[in-house]
Short mmCIF file of C-alpha atoms in Angstrom, two decimals:
data_model
loop_
_atom_site.label_atom_id
_atom_site.label_comp_id
_atom_site.label_asym_id
_atom_site.label_seq_id
_atom_site.Cartn_x
_atom_site.Cartn_y
_atom_site.Cartn_z
CA GLU A 472 -15.58 8.74 -2.98
CA ASP A 473 -12.35 9.08 -1.01
CA LYS A 474 -9.54 10.75 -2.90
CA VAL A 475 -5.83 11.20 -2.27
CA VAL A 476 -3.73 13.38 -4.57
CA GLN A 477 0.03 13.52 -4.47
CA SER A 478 2.34 16.03 -6.08
CA PRO A 479 4.60 16.15 -7.82
CA LEU A 480 4.20 12.80 -9.57
CA SER A 481 7.90 12.69 -10.27
CA LEU A 482 10.91 14.63 -9.08
CA VAL A 483 14.60 14.52 -9.95
CA VAL A 484 17.10 16.23 -7.66
CA HIS A 485 20.77 16.02 -6.84
CA GLU A 486 22.27 14.37 -3.80
CA GLY A 487 22.28 16.71 -0.85
CA ASP A 488 19.15 18.60 -1.91
CA THR A 489 16.10 18.89 0.29
CA VAL A 490 12.76 17.77 -1.12
CA THR A 491 9.16 18.29 -0.07
CA LEU A 492 6.47 15.89 -1.20
CA ASN A 493 2.83 16.85 -1.00
CA CYS A 494 -0.32 14.92 -0.28
CA SER A 495 -3.85 16.30 -0.20
CA TYR A 496 -6.96 14.31 0.56
CA GLU A 497 -10.73 14.32 0.56
CA VAL A 498 -12.19 11.54 2.65
CA THR A 499 -15.14 10.88 4.88
CA ASN A 500 -14.41 10.27 8.54
CA PHE A 501 -10.66 10.80 8.39
CA ARG A 502 -8.76 8.65 10.85
CA SER A 503 -5.11 8.78 9.86
CA LEU A 504 -2.67 9.50 7.07
CA LEU A 505 0.24 7.22 6.34
CA TRP A 506 3.41 7.60 4.31
CA TYR A 507 5.12 4.62 2.73
CA LYS A 508 8.32 4.21 0.72
CA GLN A 509 8.18 1.73 -2.15
CA GLU A 510 11.41 0.51 -3.69
CA LYS A 511 10.39 -1.94 -6.42
CA LYS A 512 8.51 -4.23 -4.06
CA ALA A 513 6.78 -3.90 -0.72
CA PRO A 514 5.83 -0.46 0.54
CA THR A 515 7.73 0.20 3.74
CA PHE A 516 5.92 2.08 6.49
CA LEU A 517 7.39 5.48 7.31
CA PHE A 518 4.93 7.55 9.34
CA MET A 519 1.40 7.61 10.59
CA LEU A 520 -0.16 11.00 11.31
CA THR A 521 -3.39 11.55 13.14
CA SER A 522 -3.09 15.00 14.72
CA SER A 523 -2.53 18.36 13.09
CA GLY A 524 0.67 20.28 13.63
CA ILE A 525 2.67 17.53 15.29
CA GLU A 526 5.80 16.73 13.32
CA LYS A 527 6.89 13.14 13.04
CA LYS A 528 10.62 12.73 12.49
CA SER A 529 12.89 9.85 11.64
CA GLY A 530 16.46 10.73 10.74
CA ARG A 531 16.42 12.92 7.65
CA LEU A 532 12.72 12.34 7.06
CA SER A 533 9.94 14.29 8.67
CA SER A 534 6.25 14.74 8.07
CA ILE A 535 3.43 16.89 9.28
CA LEU A 536 -0.33 16.93 8.87
CA ASP A 537 -2.75 19.83 8.48
CA LYS A 538 -6.28 18.55 9.09
CA LYS A 539 -7.83 21.94 8.47
CA GLU A 540 -6.37 22.30 5.00
CA LEU A 541 -6.49 18.53 4.40
CA PHE A 542 -2.89 17.93 3.41
CA SER A 543 0.38 16.51 4.57
CA ILE A 544 3.98 17.00 3.53
CA LEU A 545 6.94 14.68 3.67
CA ASN A 546 10.35 16.33 3.88
CA ILE A 547 13.65 14.67 3.14
CA THR A 548 16.79 16.65 3.92
CA ALA A 549 20.32 15.99 2.67
CA THR A 550 18.99 13.46 0.17
CA GLN A 551 21.02 10.38 -0.75
CA THR A 552 20.79 8.06 -3.74
CA GLY A 553 19.22 5.47 -1.44
CA ASP A 554 16.24 7.77 -1.01
CA SER A 555 15.29 7.13 -4.62
CA ALA A 556 11.89 5.42 -4.50
CA ILE A 557 8.20 5.95 -4.93
CA TYR A 558 6.69 7.65 -1.91
CA LEU A 559 3.09 6.74 -1.30
CA CYS A 560 0.59 8.66 0.75
CA ALA A 561 -2.45 6.79 2.01
CA VAL A 562 -5.44 7.73 4.09
CA TYR A 563 -7.41 5.53 6.41
CA SER A 564 -10.99 6.65 6.79
CA GLY A 565 -13.98 5.31 8.57
CA GLY A 566 -16.25 5.65 5.60
CA GLY A 567 -16.65 2.86 3.09
CA ALA A 568 -13.67 0.59 2.56
CA ASP A 569 -11.68 -0.60 5.50
CA GLY A 570 -8.50 -0.52 3.50
CA LEU A 571 -6.25 2.41 2.77
CA THR A 572 -6.90 4.84 -0.08
CA PHE A 573 -3.62 5.51 -1.81
CA GLY A 574 -2.41 8.39 -3.91
CA LYS A 575 -0.54 7.68 -7.13
CA GLY A 576 2.76 8.28 -5.46
CA THR A 577 5.72 10.56 -6.08
CA HIS A 578 8.56 8.98 -7.99
CA LEU A 579 11.70 10.52 -6.49
CA ILE A 580 15.04 10.13 -8.20
CA ILE A 581 18.21 11.29 -6.49
CA GLN A 582 21.12 11.81 -8.85
CA PRO A 583 24.67 11.53 -7.53
CA GLY B 895 8.79 -6.67 14.00
CA ALA B 896 5.72 -6.49 11.77
CA VAL B 897 7.00 -8.64 8.95
CA VAL B 898 4.68 -9.82 6.22
CA SER B 899 5.81 -12.53 3.86
CA GLN B 900 4.22 -12.99 0.45
CA HIS B 901 4.83 -15.94 -1.82
CA PRO B 902 5.52 -16.44 -4.66
CA SER B 903 7.23 -13.22 -5.69
CA TRP B 904 6.76 -13.97 -9.38
CA VAL B 905 4.59 -16.43 -11.24
CA ILE B 906 3.98 -17.12 -14.91
CA CYS B 907 1.01 -19.23 -15.88
CA LYS B 908 -1.00 -20.23 -18.91
CA SER B 909 -4.35 -18.71 -19.61
CA GLY B 910 -7.14 -20.67 -17.95
CA THR B 911 -5.13 -21.94 -15.03
CA SER B 912 -5.49 -20.91 -11.39
CA VAL B 913 -2.81 -19.31 -9.27
CA LYS B 914 -2.63 -19.15 -5.50
CA ILE B 915 -0.76 -16.40 -3.65
CA GLU B 916 0.02 -16.67 0.05
CA CYS B 917 0.37 -13.88 2.56
CA ARG B 918 1.72 -14.56 6.04
CA SER B 919 2.26 -12.35 9.04
CA LEU B 920 5.44 -13.70 10.61
CA ASP B 921 5.65 -12.02 13.97
CA PHE B 922 2.18 -10.80 14.78
CA GLN B 923 -1.39 -11.93 14.53
CA ALA B 924 -3.17 -10.31 11.63
CA THR B 925 -6.80 -9.78 12.49
CA THR B 926 -7.32 -8.21 9.09
CA MET B 927 -5.55 -8.74 5.80
CA PHE B 928 -5.93 -6.72 2.63
CA TRP B 929 -5.29 -7.51 -0.99
CA TYR B 930 -4.27 -4.77 -3.40
CA ARG B 931 -3.54 -4.67 -7.09
CA GLN B 932 -1.08 -2.29 -8.67
CA PHE B 933 -0.81 -1.47 -12.36
CA PRO B 934 2.37 0.08 -13.78
CA LYS B 935 2.77 3.69 -12.70
CA GLN B 936 -0.53 3.50 -10.86
CA SER B 937 -1.42 3.49 -7.24
CA LEU B 938 -2.39 0.50 -5.15
CA MET B 939 -6.04 -0.35 -5.59
CA LEU B 940 -7.80 -2.19 -2.80
CA MET B 941 -9.41 -5.41 -4.01
CA ALA B 942 -10.73 -6.94 -0.83
CA THR B 943 -10.55 -6.99 2.92
CA SER B 944 -10.55 -10.22 4.88
CA ASN B 945 -10.98 -10.82 8.55
CA GLU B 946 -9.88 -14.09 10.08
CA GLY B 947 -12.63 -16.67 10.03
CA SER B 948 -15.12 -14.70 7.98
CA LYS B 949 -15.87 -14.04 4.33
CA ALA B 950 -13.89 -11.39 2.53
CA THR B 951 -15.41 -8.04 1.64
CA TYR B 952 -14.77 -7.17 -1.98
CA GLU B 953 -14.53 -3.70 -3.47
CA GLN B 954 -16.91 -2.66 -6.17
CA GLY B 955 -15.92 -4.09 -9.52
CA VAL B 956 -13.85 -6.93 -8.13
CA GLU B 957 -15.23 -10.35 -9.04
CA LYS B 958 -15.33 -12.49 -5.92
CA ASP B 959 -15.67 -15.70 -7.93
CA LYS B 960 -12.53 -14.87 -9.82
CA PHE B 961 -10.43 -13.69 -6.89
CA LEU B 962 -11.01 -16.17 -4.10
CA ILE B 963 -9.77 -15.08 -0.72
CA ASN B 964 -9.32 -17.33 2.29
CA HIS B 965 -8.22 -16.12 5.71
CA ALA B 966 -8.26 -19.33 7.67
CA SER B 967 -5.89 -18.32 10.44
CA LEU B 968 -4.55 -15.21 12.14
CA THR B 969 -1.29 -15.48 10.22
CA LEU B 970 -2.30 -16.64 6.76
CA SER B 971 -4.46 -15.34 3.95
CA THR B 972 -4.50 -16.65 0.40
CA LEU B 973 -5.64 -15.11 -2.86
CA THR B 974 -6.49 -17.51 -5.69
CA VAL B 975 -6.85 -16.07 -9.16
CA THR B 976 -9.13 -18.57 -10.87
CA SER B 977 -9.09 -19.21 -14.62
CA ALA B 978 -6.50 -16.48 -15.09
CA HIS B 979 -6.45 -14.46 -18.30
CA PRO B 980 -3.83 -12.07 -19.68
CA GLU B 981 -5.78 -9.08 -18.38
CA ASP B 982 -5.25 -10.43 -14.85
CA SER B 983 -1.52 -9.89 -15.24
CA SER B 984 -0.56 -7.39 -12.59
CA PHE B 985 1.30 -6.82 -9.34
CA TYR B 986 -0.66 -8.12 -6.35
CA ILE B 987 0.29 -6.96 -2.86
CA CYS B 988 -1.09 -8.08 0.45
CA SER B 989 -0.99 -6.22 3.71
CA ALA B 990 -1.78 -7.17 7.28
CA ARG B 991 -2.99 -5.28 10.28
CA GLY B 992 -2.84 -6.40 13.89
CA ALA B 993 -5.21 -5.71 16.72
CA ARG B 994 -2.83 -3.29 18.46
CA GLU B 995 -1.96 -0.87 15.65
CA ARG B 996 -5.24 -0.78 13.86
CA ASN B 997 -4.35 2.09 11.56
CA ILE B 998 -1.06 0.70 10.27
CA GLN B 999 -0.86 -1.87 7.52
CA TYR B 1000 2.36 -3.76 6.88
CA PHE B 1001 2.91 -4.94 3.34
CA GLY B 1002 4.24 -8.06 1.75
CA ALA B 1003 6.77 -7.87 -1.07
CA GLY B 1004 4.14 -8.43 -3.72
CA THR B 1005 3.58 -11.02 -6.42
CA ARG B 1006 4.15 -10.30 -10.08
CA LEU B 1007 1.62 -12.37 -12.04
CA SER B 1008 2.10 -12.85 -15.76
CA VAL B 1009 -0.60 -14.76 -17.62
CA LEU B 1010 0.38 -15.96 -21.07
#
């Protein structure tokens, strides 16, 4: 059974801090790993990672994948209160379900 | 681009009634749509996968007669919760995937279902 584990489950930091969110996975026929940001409603797509060692970057957010160690990290630098959300990691695999397997998410709270 | 609209955003119904939720891809053709369910403080759980014009594939433990899925066109999928009961109360989210970006799913805003 495919499994995605995120840590920490919750995190409270102050504005301006840098945070690192972790995602490890065990899946059959790994295809890609995706990060989403969920603020109360629809998860918003952030990154898709398919290759090891290649950093994806968008503004203050960046992410990288390690296919050998089966994990990914999502970094957010100079955090702002608007970064407060649940960050979901999901893996798309070729085995079994065609949908994404999600982790439980990291609930990030940025305090002013 | 890649906008998915889900309607309604919130519905309250009496036990025993049926509720239909719509999911539309607004600016792309969705060859595949997915329906997820999310419990409080839990992750999204895949319920079923539907491809346009064919029957949906349900995950283990999901009753296909209770959660009817129709994907009649490349831009619309519907989920009907039949004879809803309080235990069906949950947050239902759809997602859509196009033919070009096969690994990326774009999500609707979700539907909060409360069954009294």
